[in-house]
Short mmCIF file of C-alpha atoms and ligand atoms in Angstrom, two decimals:
data_model
loop_
_atom_site.label_atom_id
_atom_site.label_comp_id
_atom_site.label_asym_id
_atom_site.label_seq_id
_atom_site.Cartn_x
_atom_site.Cartn_y
_atom_site.Cartn_z
CA MET A 137 83.13 -74.78 -185.97
CA THR A 138 85.53 -72.20 -185.00
CA SER A 139 84.92 -68.89 -183.49
CA LYS A 140 86.31 -66.94 -186.64
CA ILE A 141 83.58 -65.31 -188.77
CA TRP A 142 84.52 -67.56 -191.57
CA GLY A 143 84.73 -70.37 -189.22
CA GLY A 144 81.98 -72.60 -190.29
CA ARG A 145 83.83 -75.41 -191.92
CA PHE A 146 86.77 -75.25 -189.62
CA GLN A 147 87.44 -77.83 -186.64
CA SER A 148 90.62 -76.53 -185.03
CA ALA A 149 91.90 -72.99 -184.62
CA THR A 150 94.31 -71.21 -186.76
CA ASP A 151 97.97 -71.55 -185.92
CA ALA A 152 99.76 -68.41 -184.29
CA ILE A 153 102.28 -67.86 -187.19
CA LEU A 154 99.22 -67.73 -189.96
CA GLU A 155 97.41 -65.37 -187.65
CA ALA A 156 100.63 -63.18 -187.64
CA ILE A 157 101.01 -63.01 -191.48
CA ASN A 158 97.64 -63.07 -192.31
CA VAL A 159 96.59 -59.99 -189.93
CA SER A 160 96.39 -56.57 -191.45
CA ILE A 161 94.27 -54.62 -188.84
CA ASP A 162 97.71 -52.89 -187.73
CA PHE A 163 97.86 -51.12 -191.10
CA ASP A 164 94.35 -51.31 -192.71
CA LYS A 165 92.48 -49.91 -189.36
CA ARG A 166 93.10 -46.43 -191.35
CA LEU A 167 90.33 -47.52 -193.74
CA GLY A 168 88.13 -47.53 -190.66
CA PRO A 169 85.92 -44.26 -191.91
CA GLN A 170 86.06 -45.46 -195.67
CA ASP A 171 84.65 -48.92 -194.37
CA VAL A 172 81.86 -47.45 -192.30
CA ARG A 173 81.02 -45.23 -195.42
CA GLY A 174 80.72 -48.15 -197.74
CA SER A 175 78.69 -50.29 -195.26
CA LEU A 176 76.26 -47.46 -194.73
CA ALA A 177 75.77 -47.10 -198.38
CA HIS A 178 75.37 -50.69 -198.81
CA VAL A 179 73.04 -51.10 -196.28
CA ALA A 180 70.89 -48.32 -197.65
CA MET A 181 70.68 -49.69 -200.79
CA LEU A 182 69.75 -53.43 -199.31
CA ALA A 183 66.90 -51.89 -197.87
CA GLU A 184 65.53 -49.96 -200.82
CA THR A 185 65.90 -52.94 -202.93
CA GLY A 186 63.97 -54.92 -200.40
CA ILE A 187 66.79 -57.46 -199.96
CA ILE A 188 66.70 -57.06 -195.98
CA SER A 189 64.02 -55.27 -193.90
CA ALA A 190 63.56 -51.66 -193.36
CA GLU A 191 63.72 -52.35 -189.33
CA ASP A 192 67.09 -54.66 -190.10
CA ALA A 193 68.49 -51.62 -192.08
CA ALA A 194 67.69 -48.86 -189.18
CA ALA A 195 69.27 -50.97 -186.87
CA ILE A 196 72.31 -51.74 -188.77
CA THR A 197 72.70 -47.81 -189.64
CA ARG A 198 72.54 -46.63 -186.13
CA GLY A 199 75.00 -49.51 -185.07
CA LEU A 200 77.30 -48.26 -188.03
CA GLU A 201 76.92 -44.80 -187.08
CA GLN A 202 77.84 -45.49 -183.60
CA ILE A 203 80.95 -47.18 -184.92
CA ARG A 204 81.88 -44.14 -187.12
CA GLY A 205 81.91 -41.85 -183.88
CA GLU A 206 84.05 -44.41 -181.91
CA ILE A 207 86.61 -44.67 -184.67
CA GLU A 208 86.82 -40.92 -184.96
CA GLU A 209 87.13 -40.16 -181.24
CA GLY A 210 89.59 -42.97 -180.75
CA ARG A 211 87.29 -45.21 -178.71
CA PHE A 212 87.24 -48.13 -180.98
CA THR A 213 89.18 -51.09 -179.80
CA PHE A 214 90.85 -52.92 -182.66
CA SER A 215 91.29 -56.75 -182.42
CA ARG A 216 94.51 -58.38 -184.08
CA ALA A 217 92.24 -61.77 -183.47
CA LEU A 218 89.84 -60.19 -186.23
CA GLU A 219 92.04 -60.29 -189.05
CA ASP A 220 91.17 -56.82 -190.72
CA ILE A 221 89.19 -53.73 -190.37
CA HIS A 222 86.38 -55.28 -192.25
CA MET A 223 85.63 -58.13 -189.59
CA ASN A 224 86.73 -55.68 -186.83
CA VAL A 225 83.82 -53.42 -188.03
CA GLU A 226 81.34 -56.21 -188.52
CA SER A 227 82.07 -57.97 -185.32
CA ARG A 228 81.72 -54.57 -183.31
CA LEU A 229 78.16 -54.12 -185.17
CA ALA A 230 76.75 -57.66 -183.77
CA GLU A 231 78.15 -56.49 -180.44
CA LEU A 232 76.07 -53.55 -180.75
CA ILE A 233 72.94 -54.75 -182.41
CA GLY A 234 72.78 -58.49 -182.25
CA PRO A 235 71.97 -61.09 -184.86
CA ALA A 236 70.82 -58.33 -187.42
CA ALA A 237 74.42 -57.35 -188.12
CA GLY A 238 74.80 -60.83 -189.94
CA ARG A 239 72.70 -59.41 -192.88
CA LEU A 240 75.12 -56.38 -193.82
CA HIS A 241 77.28 -58.85 -195.56
CA THR A 242 74.40 -59.74 -197.78
CA ALA A 243 75.41 -59.60 -201.54
CA ARG A 244 79.26 -58.57 -200.80
CA SER A 245 82.34 -59.82 -200.16
CA ARG A 246 85.36 -58.72 -198.40
CA ASN A 247 86.86 -58.70 -201.86
CA ASP A 248 84.61 -55.78 -203.55
CA GLN A 249 84.57 -54.41 -199.79
CA VAL A 250 88.33 -53.63 -199.72
CA ALA A 251 88.52 -52.61 -203.12
CA THR A 252 85.76 -50.04 -202.34
CA ASP A 253 87.45 -48.52 -198.97
CA PHE A 254 90.83 -48.29 -200.95
CA ARG A 255 89.36 -46.44 -203.75
CA LEU A 256 87.77 -44.12 -201.39
CA TYR A 257 90.79 -43.77 -199.52
CA VAL A 258 93.26 -42.91 -202.47
CA ARG A 259 90.76 -40.78 -203.84
CA ASP A 260 90.61 -38.57 -200.63
CA ALA A 261 94.51 -38.93 -200.55
CA ILE A 262 94.78 -37.43 -204.36
CA ASP A 263 92.22 -34.32 -203.49
CA ASP A 264 94.90 -33.42 -200.45
CA ILE A 265 97.69 -33.78 -202.71
CA ASP A 266 96.15 -31.71 -205.36
CA ALA A 267 95.99 -28.96 -202.68
CA GLN A 268 99.10 -29.34 -201.50
CA LEU A 269 100.82 -29.26 -204.90
CA ALA A 270 98.67 -26.15 -205.66
CA ASP A 271 100.18 -24.37 -202.70
CA LEU A 272 103.61 -25.34 -203.64
CA GLN A 273 103.06 -23.93 -206.99
CA LEU A 274 101.78 -21.04 -205.58
CA ALA A 275 104.96 -20.42 -203.37
CA LEU A 276 107.37 -21.06 -206.59
CA ALA A 277 105.16 -18.61 -208.69
CA GLU A 278 105.29 -15.92 -206.00
CA LYS A 279 109.05 -16.44 -205.45
CA ALA A 280 109.55 -16.35 -209.47
CA LEU A 281 107.64 -12.96 -209.71
CA GLU A 282 109.99 -11.40 -207.02
CA GLU A 283 112.87 -13.05 -208.70
CA ALA A 284 111.94 -12.48 -212.37
CA GLY A 285 115.01 -10.14 -212.93
CA SER A 286 117.52 -12.12 -211.10
CA VAL A 287 120.34 -13.40 -213.13
CA MET A 288 121.66 -16.82 -212.39
CA PRO A 289 123.97 -19.23 -214.32
CA GLY A 290 121.70 -21.66 -216.52
CA PHE A 291 123.61 -25.24 -216.70
CA THR A 292 123.86 -28.23 -218.70
CA HIS A 293 125.68 -30.81 -217.84
CA LEU A 294 126.22 -28.79 -214.65
CA GLN A 295 128.60 -26.54 -216.48
CA SER A 296 127.81 -22.88 -217.11
CA ALA A 297 125.66 -22.76 -220.42
CA GLN A 298 123.71 -19.40 -220.66
CA PRO A 299 122.45 -17.09 -218.32
CA VAL A 300 119.01 -17.43 -217.04
CA THR A 301 116.51 -15.71 -214.36
CA PHE A 302 116.00 -17.41 -211.20
CA GLY A 303 112.48 -16.52 -211.69
CA HIS A 304 112.64 -18.73 -214.76
CA HIS A 305 114.32 -21.49 -213.09
CA LEU A 306 111.61 -21.54 -210.31
CA LEU A 307 108.62 -21.47 -213.16
CA ALA A 308 110.20 -24.79 -214.54
CA TYR A 309 109.27 -26.42 -211.42
CA VAL A 310 105.64 -24.83 -211.40
CA GLU A 311 105.19 -26.45 -214.92
CA MET A 312 106.14 -29.68 -213.74
CA LEU A 313 104.07 -29.64 -210.88
CA ALA A 314 101.16 -28.80 -213.21
CA ARG A 315 101.83 -31.86 -214.93
CA ASP A 316 101.96 -33.86 -211.71
CA ARG A 317 98.44 -32.55 -210.99
CA GLY A 318 97.33 -33.70 -214.03
CA ARG A 319 98.59 -37.05 -213.73
CA PHE A 320 96.77 -37.29 -210.47
CA ALA A 321 93.66 -36.10 -211.90
CA ASP A 322 93.70 -38.48 -214.49
CA ALA A 323 94.40 -41.33 -212.06
CA ARG A 324 91.39 -39.94 -209.85
CA ALA A 325 89.21 -39.97 -212.71
CA ARG A 326 90.18 -43.52 -213.67
CA LEU A 327 89.72 -45.06 -210.29
CA ASN A 328 86.33 -43.42 -209.58
CA GLU A 329 84.12 -46.31 -210.49
CA SER A 330 82.33 -48.46 -207.66
CA PRO A 331 83.19 -52.09 -207.20
CA LEU A 332 80.92 -52.46 -204.66
CA GLY A 333 78.59 -55.14 -205.65
CA ALA A 334 81.01 -57.20 -207.74
CA ALA A 335 80.83 -59.34 -204.54
CA ALA A 336 83.54 -62.00 -204.41
CA LEU A 337 84.29 -62.15 -207.95
CA ALA A 338 81.18 -63.30 -210.04
CA GLY A 339 78.36 -60.60 -208.89
CA THR A 340 75.38 -61.72 -207.06
CA SER A 341 71.89 -63.20 -207.56
CA PHE A 342 70.50 -60.85 -205.16
CA PRO A 343 68.81 -57.83 -206.74
CA ILE A 344 71.31 -55.16 -205.85
CA ASP A 345 71.39 -51.43 -207.12
CA ARG A 346 75.05 -50.85 -208.12
CA GLU A 347 74.11 -47.33 -209.64
CA LYS A 348 72.87 -46.55 -206.35
CA THR A 349 75.64 -47.33 -204.06
CA ALA A 350 78.10 -45.92 -206.63
CA LYS A 351 76.27 -42.38 -206.49
CA ALA A 352 76.11 -42.74 -202.69
CA LEU A 353 79.80 -42.99 -202.38
CA GLY A 354 80.42 -40.25 -205.11
CA PHE A 355 81.86 -42.45 -207.93
CA ALA A 356 80.76 -41.97 -211.20
CA ARG A 357 79.65 -45.28 -211.94
CA PRO A 358 79.72 -48.83 -211.14
CA THR A 359 82.61 -50.78 -212.62
CA ALA A 360 81.47 -52.92 -215.42
CA ASN A 361 83.09 -56.26 -214.95
CA SER A 362 82.85 -58.10 -211.45
CA LEU A 363 86.44 -60.03 -211.88
CA ASP A 364 88.29 -56.75 -213.02
CA SER A 365 86.46 -54.96 -209.89
CA VAL A 366 88.02 -57.27 -207.25
CA SER A 367 91.37 -58.11 -208.59
CA ASP A 368 93.03 -55.13 -210.26
CA ARG A 369 94.95 -52.39 -208.24
CA ASP A 370 95.89 -50.46 -211.12
CA PHE A 371 94.61 -47.36 -209.29
CA VAL A 372 97.02 -47.96 -206.68
CA LEU A 373 99.94 -48.18 -209.12
CA GLU A 374 98.93 -45.25 -211.34
CA THR A 375 98.70 -43.20 -208.04
CA LEU A 376 101.74 -44.29 -206.92
CA SER A 377 103.54 -43.64 -210.51
CA ALA A 378 102.13 -40.16 -210.47
CA MET A 379 103.72 -39.88 -206.84
CA ALA A 380 107.15 -41.30 -207.91
CA ILE A 381 107.01 -39.05 -210.71
CA SER A 382 106.33 -35.60 -208.84
CA ALA A 383 108.46 -36.86 -206.03
CA THR A 384 111.31 -37.01 -208.59
CA HIS A 385 110.63 -33.66 -209.51
CA LEU A 386 110.75 -32.53 -205.95
CA SER A 387 113.96 -34.46 -205.38
CA ARG A 388 115.56 -32.64 -208.30
CA PHE A 389 114.80 -29.23 -206.68
CA ALA A 390 116.10 -30.57 -203.20
CA GLU A 391 119.09 -31.56 -205.00
CA GLU A 392 119.82 -27.99 -206.31
CA ILE A 393 119.10 -26.59 -202.84
CA VAL A 394 121.66 -28.92 -201.29
CA LEU A 395 123.81 -27.66 -204.03
CA TRP A 396 123.06 -23.94 -203.96
CA THR A 397 123.12 -23.71 -200.15
CA THR A 398 127.01 -25.15 -200.49
CA SER A 399 129.51 -22.25 -199.34
CA GLN A 400 130.85 -22.93 -202.54
CA PHE A 401 127.77 -22.03 -204.57
CA ALA A 402 125.77 -19.80 -202.10
CA PHE A 403 123.01 -18.90 -204.14
CA VAL A 404 120.50 -19.36 -201.68
CA ALA A 405 120.27 -19.64 -197.77
CA LEU A 406 117.60 -21.43 -196.12
CA SER A 407 115.88 -20.11 -192.99
CA ASP A 408 116.99 -21.07 -189.77
CA LYS A 409 113.34 -22.73 -189.54
CA PHE A 410 114.59 -25.28 -192.11
CA THR A 411 118.22 -25.47 -191.22
CA THR A 412 119.79 -28.07 -188.89
CA GLY A 413 123.08 -27.83 -187.07
CA SER A 414 125.81 -30.27 -186.60
CA SER A 415 126.86 -31.57 -183.19
CA ILE A 416 130.43 -31.38 -183.82
CA MET A 417 131.25 -28.83 -186.30
CA PRO A 418 129.65 -25.61 -185.03
CA GLN A 419 129.82 -23.49 -188.33
CA LYS A 420 127.44 -25.85 -190.11
CA ARG A 421 124.21 -25.14 -191.37
CA ASN A 422 122.45 -28.16 -192.97
CA PRO A 423 119.78 -28.35 -195.55
CA ASP A 424 118.34 -31.76 -193.72
CA ALA A 425 114.88 -31.17 -195.01
CA ALA A 426 116.13 -31.03 -198.85
CA GLU A 427 118.08 -34.01 -198.26
CA LEU A 428 115.21 -36.04 -196.75
CA VAL A 429 113.15 -34.91 -199.66
CA ARG A 430 115.77 -36.10 -202.29
CA GLY A 431 115.98 -39.42 -200.01
CA LYS A 432 112.38 -40.11 -199.42
CA THR A 433 111.65 -40.42 -202.98
CA GLY A 434 113.91 -43.43 -202.93
CA ARG A 435 111.03 -45.15 -200.53
CA ILE A 436 108.22 -43.60 -202.64
CA ILE A 437 109.80 -44.96 -206.12
CA GLY A 438 110.36 -48.31 -203.93
CA ALA A 439 106.70 -48.72 -203.06
CA LEU A 440 105.67 -48.20 -206.53
CA GLN A 441 108.32 -50.90 -207.69
CA ALA A 442 107.00 -53.13 -204.74
CA MET A 443 103.51 -52.94 -205.96
CA LEU A 444 104.07 -53.86 -209.49
CA VAL A 445 105.90 -56.86 -208.50
CA VAL A 446 103.15 -57.82 -206.08
CA MET A 447 100.60 -57.57 -209.29
CA LYS A 448 102.76 -58.98 -212.05
CA GLY A 449 102.04 -62.68 -211.35
CA LEU A 450 98.76 -62.62 -209.91
CA PRO A 451 95.89 -64.67 -211.83
CA LEU A 452 92.32 -63.43 -211.41
CA ALA A 453 90.69 -62.63 -209.29
CA TYR A 454 91.41 -61.75 -205.70
CA SER A 455 94.72 -63.28 -204.13
CA LYS A 456 95.71 -62.34 -200.65
CA ASP A 457 99.10 -61.11 -201.95
CA MET A 458 96.89 -58.03 -202.69
CA GLN A 459 96.63 -57.05 -199.18
CA GLU A 460 100.03 -55.73 -199.52
CA ASP A 461 99.15 -53.07 -201.33
CA LYS A 462 98.43 -50.84 -198.37
CA GLU A 463 101.71 -50.43 -196.07
CA GLY A 464 103.89 -49.39 -199.07
CA THR A 465 100.88 -46.96 -200.37
CA PHE A 466 100.06 -45.49 -196.82
CA ASP A 467 104.01 -44.82 -196.24
CA ALA A 468 104.35 -43.68 -199.75
CA LEU A 469 101.29 -40.83 -199.30
CA ASP A 470 102.61 -39.94 -195.80
CA ASN A 471 106.05 -39.17 -196.89
CA PHE A 472 105.02 -37.66 -200.08
CA ALA A 473 102.91 -35.33 -198.06
CA LEU A 474 105.76 -34.26 -195.97
CA CYS A 475 107.94 -33.74 -198.90
CA VAL A 476 105.80 -31.52 -200.63
CA ALA A 477 105.10 -29.29 -197.43
CA ALA A 478 108.70 -29.16 -196.67
CA MET A 479 109.16 -27.99 -200.24
CA ALA A 480 106.95 -24.99 -199.75
CA GLY A 481 108.19 -24.45 -196.50
CA MET A 482 111.98 -24.30 -197.89
CA ILE A 483 110.93 -21.93 -200.67
CA ARG A 484 108.74 -19.58 -199.26
CA ASP A 485 111.46 -18.97 -196.36
CA MET A 486 114.67 -19.00 -198.74
CA SER A 487 116.78 -15.89 -199.14
CA VAL A 488 118.69 -15.13 -202.38
CA ASP A 489 121.95 -13.75 -202.95
CA ARG A 490 121.23 -12.13 -206.01
CA PRO A 491 124.78 -10.37 -206.44
CA ARG A 492 126.35 -13.91 -206.05
CA MET A 493 124.31 -15.46 -208.71
CA ARG A 494 124.74 -12.60 -210.99
CA LYS A 495 128.50 -12.77 -210.66
CA ALA A 496 128.29 -16.73 -211.26
CA ALA A 497 126.07 -16.28 -214.25
CA GLY A 498 128.95 -14.59 -215.81
CA ALA A 499 131.56 -17.00 -215.29
CA GLY A 500 132.46 -19.53 -217.63
CA TYR A 501 131.98 -17.64 -220.59
CA ALA A 502 128.26 -17.95 -220.39
CA THR A 503 127.61 -14.99 -223.09
CA ALA A 504 129.19 -16.94 -225.74
CA THR A 505 125.91 -17.93 -227.40
CA ASP A 506 125.08 -14.31 -227.66
CA LEU A 507 128.23 -13.50 -229.41
CA ALA A 508 127.45 -16.13 -231.83
CA ASP A 509 124.23 -14.98 -232.25
CA TRP A 510 125.58 -11.31 -232.86
CA LEU A 511 127.82 -12.52 -235.67
CA VAL A 512 124.63 -14.33 -237.15
CA ARG A 513 122.92 -10.97 -237.02
CA ALA A 514 125.47 -8.19 -237.60
CA LEU A 515 127.69 -10.06 -240.17
CA ASN A 516 125.24 -12.74 -241.62
CA LEU A 517 127.61 -15.32 -240.90
CA PRO A 518 125.97 -18.95 -240.93
CA PHE A 519 125.74 -20.23 -237.29
CA ARG A 520 127.93 -22.80 -237.60
CA GLU A 521 130.96 -20.55 -238.78
CA ALA A 522 129.71 -18.13 -235.90
CA HIS A 523 130.05 -20.97 -233.66
CA HIS A 524 133.44 -21.67 -234.89
CA VAL A 525 134.56 -18.13 -234.50
CA THR A 526 133.28 -17.64 -230.99
CA GLY A 527 135.32 -20.65 -229.99
CA ARG A 528 138.75 -19.31 -231.26
CA ILE A 529 137.52 -15.87 -229.44
CA VAL A 530 136.83 -17.98 -226.30
CA GLY A 531 139.77 -19.76 -226.38
CA ILE A 532 141.79 -16.72 -226.30
CA ALA A 533 140.04 -15.24 -223.30
CA ALA A 534 140.47 -18.28 -221.50
CA GLU A 535 144.33 -18.36 -222.33
CA ARG A 536 144.37 -14.77 -220.70
CA SER A 537 141.74 -15.45 -217.99
CA VAL A 538 139.57 -12.83 -218.87
CA GLY A 539 135.61 -12.67 -219.42
CA LEU A 540 134.66 -12.12 -222.88
CA GLU A 541 133.30 -8.45 -222.25
CA LYS A 542 137.11 -7.52 -221.01
CA LEU A 543 138.60 -8.74 -224.12
CA PRO A 544 139.71 -5.47 -226.23
CA LEU A 545 138.10 -5.05 -229.60
CA GLU A 546 141.02 -5.61 -231.71
CA THR A 547 141.77 -9.19 -230.01
CA MET A 548 138.50 -10.13 -231.47
CA GLN A 549 139.04 -8.44 -234.88
CA GLU A 550 142.20 -10.68 -235.01
CA VAL A 551 139.75 -13.48 -235.65
CA GLU A 552 136.97 -11.78 -237.45
CA PRO A 553 138.17 -8.24 -238.86
CA ARG A 554 134.22 -7.30 -239.41
CA ILE A 555 133.69 -7.34 -235.57
CA THR A 556 132.69 -3.99 -234.30
CA GLU A 557 132.14 -2.08 -231.02
CA ASP A 558 128.35 -2.80 -230.99
CA VAL A 559 129.37 -6.56 -229.80
CA PHE A 560 129.93 -5.53 -226.26
CA SER A 561 126.31 -4.65 -226.30
CA VAL A 562 125.35 -8.56 -226.03
CA LEU A 563 128.02 -9.79 -223.83
CA GLY A 564 126.76 -8.73 -220.50
CA VAL A 565 124.48 -11.32 -218.70
CA GLU A 566 121.34 -8.76 -218.16
CA LYS A 567 121.36 -8.34 -222.12
CA SER A 568 121.86 -11.71 -222.61
CA VAL A 569 118.67 -12.72 -220.36
CA LYS A 570 116.72 -9.69 -221.98
CA SER A 571 117.37 -10.77 -225.26
CA ARG A 572 115.46 -14.20 -224.64
CA VAL A 573 112.24 -13.13 -225.85
CA SER A 574 111.09 -16.18 -227.56
CA TYR A 575 107.86 -17.55 -226.21
CA GLY A 576 108.92 -19.81 -223.02
CA GLY A 577 112.43 -17.95 -223.10
CA THR A 578 114.17 -16.43 -219.70
CA ALA A 579 113.85 -12.76 -220.49
CA PRO A 580 112.56 -11.11 -217.16
CA GLU A 581 109.59 -9.40 -218.99
CA ASN A 582 108.31 -13.25 -220.02
CA VAL A 583 109.22 -14.43 -216.36
CA ARG A 584 106.68 -11.90 -215.05
CA LYS A 585 104.25 -12.31 -217.72
CA GLN A 586 104.42 -16.26 -217.22
CA ALA A 587 104.38 -15.85 -212.94
CA ARG A 588 101.49 -13.28 -213.11
CA ARG A 589 99.37 -15.76 -215.27
CA TRP A 590 100.20 -18.69 -212.76
CA LEU A 591 99.12 -16.21 -209.76
CA LYS A 592 96.00 -15.73 -211.33
CA HIS A 593 95.39 -19.31 -212.34
CA LEU A 594 96.08 -20.47 -208.72
CA ALA A 595 93.91 -17.97 -207.29
CA LYS A 596 91.07 -19.01 -209.17
CA LYS A 597 91.03 -22.41 -207.34
N1 LIG B 111 92.26 -57.66 -195.64
C1 LIG B 111 91.97 -58.11 -197.20
C2 LIG B 111 93.06 -57.16 -197.81
O1 LIG B 111 93.22 -56.28 -197.52
C3 LIG B 111 90.70 -57.91 -197.34
C4 LIG B 111 90.04 -58.89 -198.19
C5 LIG B 111 90.12 -60.15 -197.83
N2 LIG B 111 89.57 -61.13 -198.82
C6 LIG B 111 89.58 -62.42 -198.68
N3 LIG B 111 88.99 -63.06 -199.45
N4 LIG B 111 90.15 -62.98 -197.75
O2 LIG B 111 92.92 -57.51 -198.98
#
């Protein structure tokens, strides 16, 4: 017998290399609070069902509460020799209360234990993420209301397409984040079942009450299949997927911030609080936070990829490969939280150069579609023909290097004689955005309405 908790049938100690590859306490110590919570629920159930005595349960509970305090206050000594968080807690319990500690693991395995702990951890993390994303939505919606009438170029292919308002652009991200929150909420609802009591893989012969532990831990119900309970990590995959998608949204916005803060665009400026300088070029104001949001999205996507690859070849039930679920997830969660906070900070502090944006909105014949629409409305041209006529007019304007609104009426009439003075009423960028009143369109009055709707909705929670 060796000194390991599981050492009954072992004659010699483990190799140092095995210890090095096997140990997880360096990272799974984060699960300390969840591990204690799970054990407290388990021991209460063991006592209520008469599986262990009330005295032993009381001693175990007392010991676990002390351990919880030690962990919270940073006084707990984690030992690498004890492999993981579960054995660290159990072994400390034995130090504190003696042999009764050995009864805690009745009708339980580390397999259902780690699945329970990690679900609890991820569930808490999702709740934090939801609050953070709501705050980012609030920052965006507030800014959107301020910028509801600020005209900027709308792009497709990063070429000037049609004027839009900056508020409309910001609200696009509010919508994306709403769907992100929905994905996290879906993941949370599906993960919210208790694997505790699945034991190693087959369930247990002890008369446990899984409903009771599930309820005590805030789970909606116990999982229905013991093999599934200990062998799947789809709750991790789903959370990482939601995170990867959301990070991708943040990354696109971060890219836009990087672009818009260049002196070539100069649509917006970040505050000093969110800008760094260069050690050699004194003029530089670098958008490092935005670049890092964009960059960190890579590792978040990587965590999802890594976990998919870890899981794809595993036969049921538990395999130690699954211990690889934690580091990438913790890292992704930490970095995602930083990204969301950085985006909210940058947006709240950002200043907007409205005249510059407005001027850029008019460049590149951005109101050409308005001209085509006018030809359809005023002259009843089929849209395809209007498109063609407009294209010729744009061609002439481009040859002369003037905007559409600067082209003399007679010149336009050379292309289409029925065009009247009234055409100029649609060629300005303000007129253009104001006319986009279709539901979901960029008209300032729409944007104001949508921003107010979001602000009201976000205040409710
Ligand atoms: N540290 C392990 C993990 O994170 C706990 C479960 C170990 N179970 C086992 N049978 N070795 O996956």
